[in-house]
mmCIF file with all atom_site columns, C-alpha atoms in Angstrom:
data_model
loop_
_atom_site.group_PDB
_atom_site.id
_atom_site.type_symbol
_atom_site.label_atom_id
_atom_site.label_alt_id
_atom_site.label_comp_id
_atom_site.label_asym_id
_atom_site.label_entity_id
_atom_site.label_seq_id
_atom_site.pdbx_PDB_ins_code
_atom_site.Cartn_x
_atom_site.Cartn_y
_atom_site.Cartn_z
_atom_site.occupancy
_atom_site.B_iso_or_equiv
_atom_site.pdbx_formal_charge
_atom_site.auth_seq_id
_atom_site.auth_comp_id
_atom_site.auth_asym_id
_atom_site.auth_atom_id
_atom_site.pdbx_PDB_model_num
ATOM 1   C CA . UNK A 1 1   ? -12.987 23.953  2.470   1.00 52.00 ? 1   UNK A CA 1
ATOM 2   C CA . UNK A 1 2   ? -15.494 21.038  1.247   1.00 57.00 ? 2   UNK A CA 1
ATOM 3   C CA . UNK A 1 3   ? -13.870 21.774  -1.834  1.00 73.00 ? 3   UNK A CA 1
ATOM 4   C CA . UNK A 1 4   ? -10.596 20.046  -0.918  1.00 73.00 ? 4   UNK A CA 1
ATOM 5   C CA . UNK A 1 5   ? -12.476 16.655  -0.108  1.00 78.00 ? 5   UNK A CA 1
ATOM 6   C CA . UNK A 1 6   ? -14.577 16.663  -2.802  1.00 77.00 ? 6   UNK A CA 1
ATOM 7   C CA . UNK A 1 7   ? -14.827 13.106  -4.514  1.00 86.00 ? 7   UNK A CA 1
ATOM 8   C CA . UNK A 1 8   ? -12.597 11.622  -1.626  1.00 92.00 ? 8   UNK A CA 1
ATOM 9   C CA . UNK A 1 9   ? -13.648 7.590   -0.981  1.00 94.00 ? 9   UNK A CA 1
ATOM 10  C CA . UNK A 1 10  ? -11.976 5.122   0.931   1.00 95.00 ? 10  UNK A CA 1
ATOM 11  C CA . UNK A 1 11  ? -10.440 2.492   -1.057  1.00 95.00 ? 11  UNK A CA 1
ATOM 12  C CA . UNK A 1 12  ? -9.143  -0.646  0.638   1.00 96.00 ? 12  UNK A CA 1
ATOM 13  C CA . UNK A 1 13  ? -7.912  -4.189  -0.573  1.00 96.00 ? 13  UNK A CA 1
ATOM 14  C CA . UNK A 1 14  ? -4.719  -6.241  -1.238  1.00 96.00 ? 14  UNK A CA 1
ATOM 15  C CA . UNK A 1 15  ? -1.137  -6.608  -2.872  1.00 97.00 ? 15  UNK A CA 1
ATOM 16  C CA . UNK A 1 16  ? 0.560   -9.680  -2.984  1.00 96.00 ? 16  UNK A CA 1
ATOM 17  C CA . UNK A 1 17  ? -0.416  -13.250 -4.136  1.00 93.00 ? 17  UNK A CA 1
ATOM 18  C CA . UNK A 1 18  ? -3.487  -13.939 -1.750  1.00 90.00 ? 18  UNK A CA 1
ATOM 19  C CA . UNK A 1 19  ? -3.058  -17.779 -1.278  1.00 86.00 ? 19  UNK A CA 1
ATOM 20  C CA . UNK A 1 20  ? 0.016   -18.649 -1.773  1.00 87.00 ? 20  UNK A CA 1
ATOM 21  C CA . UNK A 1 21  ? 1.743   -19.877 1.133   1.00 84.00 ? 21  UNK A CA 1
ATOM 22  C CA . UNK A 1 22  ? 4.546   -17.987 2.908   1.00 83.00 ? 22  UNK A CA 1
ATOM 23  C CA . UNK A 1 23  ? 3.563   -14.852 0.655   1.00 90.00 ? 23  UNK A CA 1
ATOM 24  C CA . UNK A 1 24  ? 4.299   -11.524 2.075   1.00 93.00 ? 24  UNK A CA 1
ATOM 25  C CA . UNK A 1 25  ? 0.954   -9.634  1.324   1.00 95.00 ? 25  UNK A CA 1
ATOM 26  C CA . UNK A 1 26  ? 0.086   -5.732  2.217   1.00 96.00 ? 26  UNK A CA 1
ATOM 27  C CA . UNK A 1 27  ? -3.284  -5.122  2.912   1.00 96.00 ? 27  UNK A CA 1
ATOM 28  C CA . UNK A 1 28  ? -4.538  -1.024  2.003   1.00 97.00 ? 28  UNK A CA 1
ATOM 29  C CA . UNK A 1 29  ? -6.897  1.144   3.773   1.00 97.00 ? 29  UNK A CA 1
ATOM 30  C CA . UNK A 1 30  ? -6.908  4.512   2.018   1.00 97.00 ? 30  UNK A CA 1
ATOM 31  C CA . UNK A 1 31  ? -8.354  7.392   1.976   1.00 96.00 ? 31  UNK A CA 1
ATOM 32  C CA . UNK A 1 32  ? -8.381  8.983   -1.727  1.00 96.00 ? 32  UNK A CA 1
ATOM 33  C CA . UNK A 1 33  ? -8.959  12.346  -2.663  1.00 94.00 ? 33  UNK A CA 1
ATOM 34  C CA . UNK A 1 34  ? -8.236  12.511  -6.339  1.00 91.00 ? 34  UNK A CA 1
ATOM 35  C CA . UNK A 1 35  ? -8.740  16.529  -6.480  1.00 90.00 ? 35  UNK A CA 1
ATOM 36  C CA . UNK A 1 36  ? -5.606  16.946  -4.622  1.00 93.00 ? 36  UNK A CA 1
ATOM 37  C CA . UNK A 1 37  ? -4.010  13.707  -6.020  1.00 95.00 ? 37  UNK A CA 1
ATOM 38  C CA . UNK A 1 38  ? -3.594  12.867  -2.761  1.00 96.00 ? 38  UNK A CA 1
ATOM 39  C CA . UNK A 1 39  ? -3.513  9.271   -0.907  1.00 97.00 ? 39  UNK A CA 1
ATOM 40  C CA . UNK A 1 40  ? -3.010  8.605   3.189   1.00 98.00 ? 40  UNK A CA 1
ATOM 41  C CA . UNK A 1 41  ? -3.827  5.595   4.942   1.00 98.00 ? 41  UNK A CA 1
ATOM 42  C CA . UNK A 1 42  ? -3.030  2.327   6.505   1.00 98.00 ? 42  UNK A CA 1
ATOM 43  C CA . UNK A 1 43  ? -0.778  -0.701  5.266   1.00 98.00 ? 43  UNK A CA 1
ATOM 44  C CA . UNK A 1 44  ? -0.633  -4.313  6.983   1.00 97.00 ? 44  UNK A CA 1
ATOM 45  C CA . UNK A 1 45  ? 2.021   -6.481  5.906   1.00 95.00 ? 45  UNK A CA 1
ATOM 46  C CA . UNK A 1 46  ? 1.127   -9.721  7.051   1.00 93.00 ? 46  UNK A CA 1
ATOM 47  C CA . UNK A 1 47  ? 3.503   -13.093 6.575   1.00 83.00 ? 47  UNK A CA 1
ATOM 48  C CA . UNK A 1 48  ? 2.686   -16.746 7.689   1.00 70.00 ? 48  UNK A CA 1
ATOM 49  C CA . UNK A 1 49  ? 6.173   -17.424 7.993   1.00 70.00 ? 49  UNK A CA 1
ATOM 50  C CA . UNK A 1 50  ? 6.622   -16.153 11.997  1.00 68.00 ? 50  UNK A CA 1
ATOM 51  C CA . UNK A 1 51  ? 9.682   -13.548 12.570  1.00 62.00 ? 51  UNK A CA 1
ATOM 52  C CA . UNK A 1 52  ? 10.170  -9.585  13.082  1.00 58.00 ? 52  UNK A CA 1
ATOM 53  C CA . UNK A 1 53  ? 8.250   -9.201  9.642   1.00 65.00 ? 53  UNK A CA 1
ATOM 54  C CA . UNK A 1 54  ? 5.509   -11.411 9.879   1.00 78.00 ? 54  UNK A CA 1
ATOM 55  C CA . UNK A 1 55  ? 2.770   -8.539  11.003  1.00 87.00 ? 55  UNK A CA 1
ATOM 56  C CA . UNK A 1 56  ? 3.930   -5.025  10.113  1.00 93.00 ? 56  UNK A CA 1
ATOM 57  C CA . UNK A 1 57  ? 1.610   -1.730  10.160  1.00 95.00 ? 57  UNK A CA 1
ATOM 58  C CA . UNK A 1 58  ? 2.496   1.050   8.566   1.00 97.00 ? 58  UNK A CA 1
ATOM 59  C CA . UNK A 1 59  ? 1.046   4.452   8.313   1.00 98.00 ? 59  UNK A CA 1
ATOM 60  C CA . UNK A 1 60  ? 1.745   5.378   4.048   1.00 98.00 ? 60  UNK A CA 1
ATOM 61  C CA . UNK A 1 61  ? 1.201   8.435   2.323   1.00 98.00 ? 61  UNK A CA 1
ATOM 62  C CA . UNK A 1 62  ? 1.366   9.253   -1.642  1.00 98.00 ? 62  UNK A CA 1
ATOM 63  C CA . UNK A 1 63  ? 0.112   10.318  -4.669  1.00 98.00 ? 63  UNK A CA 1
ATOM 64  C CA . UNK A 1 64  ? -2.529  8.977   -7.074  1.00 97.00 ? 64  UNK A CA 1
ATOM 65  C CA . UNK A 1 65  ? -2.643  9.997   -11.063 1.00 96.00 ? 65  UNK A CA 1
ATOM 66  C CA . UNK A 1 66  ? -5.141  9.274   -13.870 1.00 93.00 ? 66  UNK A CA 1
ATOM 67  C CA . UNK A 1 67  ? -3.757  7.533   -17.073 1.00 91.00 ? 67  UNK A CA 1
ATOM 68  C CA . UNK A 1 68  ? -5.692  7.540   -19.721 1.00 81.00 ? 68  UNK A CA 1
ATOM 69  C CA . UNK A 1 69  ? -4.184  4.051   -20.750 1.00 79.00 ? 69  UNK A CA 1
ATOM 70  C CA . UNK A 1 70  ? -6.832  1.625   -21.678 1.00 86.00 ? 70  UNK A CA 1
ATOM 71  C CA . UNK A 1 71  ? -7.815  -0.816  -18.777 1.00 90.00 ? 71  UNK A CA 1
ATOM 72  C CA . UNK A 1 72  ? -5.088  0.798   -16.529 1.00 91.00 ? 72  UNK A CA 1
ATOM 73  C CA . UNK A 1 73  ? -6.573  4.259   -15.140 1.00 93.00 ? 73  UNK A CA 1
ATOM 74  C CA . UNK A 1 74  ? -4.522  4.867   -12.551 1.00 96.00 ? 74  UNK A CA 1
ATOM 75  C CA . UNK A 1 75  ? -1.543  4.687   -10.977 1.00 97.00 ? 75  UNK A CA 1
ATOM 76  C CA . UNK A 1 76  ? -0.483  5.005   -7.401  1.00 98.00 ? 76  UNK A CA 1
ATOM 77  C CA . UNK A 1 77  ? 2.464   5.586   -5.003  1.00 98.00 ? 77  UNK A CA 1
ATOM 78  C CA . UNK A 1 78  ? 3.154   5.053   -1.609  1.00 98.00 ? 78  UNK A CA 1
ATOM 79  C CA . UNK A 1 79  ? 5.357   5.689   1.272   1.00 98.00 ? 79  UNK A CA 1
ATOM 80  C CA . UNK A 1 80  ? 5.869   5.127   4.846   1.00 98.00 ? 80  UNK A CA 1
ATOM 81  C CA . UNK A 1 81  ? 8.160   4.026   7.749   1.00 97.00 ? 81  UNK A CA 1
ATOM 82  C CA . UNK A 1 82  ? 7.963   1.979   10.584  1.00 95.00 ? 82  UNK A CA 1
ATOM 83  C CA . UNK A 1 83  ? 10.255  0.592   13.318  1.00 93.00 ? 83  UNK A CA 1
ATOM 84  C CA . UNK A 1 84  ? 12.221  -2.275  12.060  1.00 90.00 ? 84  UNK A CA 1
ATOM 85  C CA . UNK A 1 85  ? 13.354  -4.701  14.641  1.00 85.00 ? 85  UNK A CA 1
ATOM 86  C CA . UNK A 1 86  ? 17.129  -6.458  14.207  1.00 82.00 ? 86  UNK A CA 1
ATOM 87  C CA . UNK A 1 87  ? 17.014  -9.878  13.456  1.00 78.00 ? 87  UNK A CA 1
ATOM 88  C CA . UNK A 1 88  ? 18.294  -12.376 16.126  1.00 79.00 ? 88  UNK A CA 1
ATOM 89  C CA . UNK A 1 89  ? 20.326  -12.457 18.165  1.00 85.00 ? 89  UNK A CA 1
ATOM 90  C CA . UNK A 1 90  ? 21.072  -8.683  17.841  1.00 84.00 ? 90  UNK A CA 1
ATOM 91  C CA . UNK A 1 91  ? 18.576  -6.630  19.679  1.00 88.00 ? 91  UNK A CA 1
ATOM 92  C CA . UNK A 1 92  ? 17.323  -3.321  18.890  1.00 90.00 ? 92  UNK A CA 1
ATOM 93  C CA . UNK A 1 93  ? 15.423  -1.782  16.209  1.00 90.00 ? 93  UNK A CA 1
ATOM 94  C CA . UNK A 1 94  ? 15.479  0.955   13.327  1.00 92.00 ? 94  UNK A CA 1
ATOM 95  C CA . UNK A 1 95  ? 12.917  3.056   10.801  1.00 95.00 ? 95  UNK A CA 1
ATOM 96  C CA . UNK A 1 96  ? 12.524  0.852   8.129   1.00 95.00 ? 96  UNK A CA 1
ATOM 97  C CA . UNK A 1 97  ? 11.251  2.390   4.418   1.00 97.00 ? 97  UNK A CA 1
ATOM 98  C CA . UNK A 1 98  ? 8.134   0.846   3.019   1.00 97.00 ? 98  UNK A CA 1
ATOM 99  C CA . UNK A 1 99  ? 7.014   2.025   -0.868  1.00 98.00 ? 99  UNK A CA 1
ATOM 100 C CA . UNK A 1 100 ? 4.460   0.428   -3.111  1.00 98.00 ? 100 UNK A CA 1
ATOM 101 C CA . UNK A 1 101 ? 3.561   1.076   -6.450  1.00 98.00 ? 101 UNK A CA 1
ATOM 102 C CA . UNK A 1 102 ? 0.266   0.501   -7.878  1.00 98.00 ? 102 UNK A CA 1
ATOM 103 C CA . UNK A 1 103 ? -0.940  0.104   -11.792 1.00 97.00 ? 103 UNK A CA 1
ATOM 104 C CA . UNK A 1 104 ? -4.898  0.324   -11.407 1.00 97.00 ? 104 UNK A CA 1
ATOM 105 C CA . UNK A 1 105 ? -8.289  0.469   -12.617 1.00 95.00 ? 105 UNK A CA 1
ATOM 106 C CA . UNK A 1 106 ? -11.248 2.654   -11.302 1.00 92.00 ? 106 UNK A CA 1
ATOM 107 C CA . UNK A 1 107 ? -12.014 -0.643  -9.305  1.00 93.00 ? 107 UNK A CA 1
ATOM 108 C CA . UNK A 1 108 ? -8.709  -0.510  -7.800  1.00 95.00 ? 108 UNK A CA 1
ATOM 109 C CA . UNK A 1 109 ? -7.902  -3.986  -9.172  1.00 96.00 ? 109 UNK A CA 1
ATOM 110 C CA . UNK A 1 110 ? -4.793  -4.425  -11.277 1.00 96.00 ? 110 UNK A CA 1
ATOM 111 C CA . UNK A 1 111 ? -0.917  -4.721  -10.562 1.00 97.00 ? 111 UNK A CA 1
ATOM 112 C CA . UNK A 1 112 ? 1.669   -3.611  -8.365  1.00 98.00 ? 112 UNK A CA 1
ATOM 113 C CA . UNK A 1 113 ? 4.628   -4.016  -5.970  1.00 98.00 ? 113 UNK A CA 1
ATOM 114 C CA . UNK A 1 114 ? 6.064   -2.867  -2.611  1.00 98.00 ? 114 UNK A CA 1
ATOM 115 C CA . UNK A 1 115 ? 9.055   -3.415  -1.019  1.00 97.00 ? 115 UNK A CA 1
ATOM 116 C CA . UNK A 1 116 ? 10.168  -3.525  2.679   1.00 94.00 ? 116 UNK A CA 1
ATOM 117 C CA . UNK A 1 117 ? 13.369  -4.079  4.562   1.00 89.00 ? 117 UNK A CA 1
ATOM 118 C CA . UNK A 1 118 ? 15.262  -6.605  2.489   1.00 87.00 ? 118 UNK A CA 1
ATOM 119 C CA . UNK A 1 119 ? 12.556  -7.860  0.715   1.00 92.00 ? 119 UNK A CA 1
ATOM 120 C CA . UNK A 1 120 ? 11.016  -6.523  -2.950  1.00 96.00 ? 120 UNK A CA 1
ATOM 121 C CA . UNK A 1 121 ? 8.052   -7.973  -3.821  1.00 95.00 ? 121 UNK A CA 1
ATOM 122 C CA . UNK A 1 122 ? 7.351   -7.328  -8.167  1.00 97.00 ? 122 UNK A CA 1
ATOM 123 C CA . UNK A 1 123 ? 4.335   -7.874  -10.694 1.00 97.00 ? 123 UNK A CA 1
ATOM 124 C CA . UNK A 1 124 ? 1.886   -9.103  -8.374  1.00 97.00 ? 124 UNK A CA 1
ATOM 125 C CA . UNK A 1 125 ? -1.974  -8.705  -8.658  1.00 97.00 ? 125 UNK A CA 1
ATOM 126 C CA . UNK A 1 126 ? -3.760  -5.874  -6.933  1.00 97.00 ? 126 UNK A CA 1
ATOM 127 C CA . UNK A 1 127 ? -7.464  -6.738  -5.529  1.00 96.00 ? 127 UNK A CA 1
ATOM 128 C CA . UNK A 1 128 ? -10.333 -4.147  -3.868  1.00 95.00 ? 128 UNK A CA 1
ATOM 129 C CA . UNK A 1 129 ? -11.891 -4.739  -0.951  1.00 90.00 ? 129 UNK A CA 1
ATOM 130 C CA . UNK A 1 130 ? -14.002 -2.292  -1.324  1.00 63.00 ? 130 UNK A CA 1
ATOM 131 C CA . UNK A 1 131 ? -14.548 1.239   -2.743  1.00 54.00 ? 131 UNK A CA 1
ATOM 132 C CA . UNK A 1 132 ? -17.050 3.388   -0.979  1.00 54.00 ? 132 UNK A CA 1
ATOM 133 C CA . UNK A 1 133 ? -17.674 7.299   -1.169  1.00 54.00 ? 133 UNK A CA 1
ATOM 134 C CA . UNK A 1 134 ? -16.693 9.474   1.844   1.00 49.00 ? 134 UNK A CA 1
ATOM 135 C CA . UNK A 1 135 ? -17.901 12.986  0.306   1.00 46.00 ? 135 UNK A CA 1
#
């Protein structure tokens, strides 16, 4: 069974243009375990600009792949849902799709994207947090 988690590390940092004001950015938490090309975690989208997707949290799955392309190593996709809320002055709410798309390094630092309801955010920089080993 150790065998299934073996290499797994958590690997958490940033999409989106950190700084720039009115940015949507998704912060990652995510647990890797490239022996099953497997990745599960936690995404924050967080906005400055106040509404019903200023601060969303989203539980993502997907799958991570070595390259073998020069400075990009891997790549990395992921999906989740979470409840949507309707924009004023309707009221209610709906599951909402959230996918990202990651071109990487073995830092985790590179490019990506991700899109959520009604917005698509493209060729923006990727930056780690962190990397640590769990196994």
């Amino acid at each position: 069974m150790s065998d299934l988690l073996a290499g797994a590390y958590l690997a958490k940092g940033t999409i989106g243009n950190v700084g720039t004001p009115g940015a949507p950015i998704a912060t990652f938490n995510l647990v890797v375990v490239p022996s099953q090309h497997s990745v599960t975690g936690t995404v924050v989208i967080t906005q400055a600009v106040q509404g019903p997707s200023s601060h969303i949290v989203v539980q993502v799955k997907g799958k991570i792949y070595h390259t073998g392309l020069g400075k990009i190593t891997q790549v990395v996709s992921l999906h989740g849902q979470y409840i949507q809320s309707f924009p004023p002055p309707a009221i209610g709410a709906f599951p909402a799709d959230f996918d990202a798309h990651l071109a990487i390094d073995d830092e985790w630092n590179g490019v990506g994207g991700f899109s959520y309801y009604q917005h698509h955010i493209e060729n923006v920089p990727v930056a780690s947090a962190r990397k640590a080993e769990l196994v």
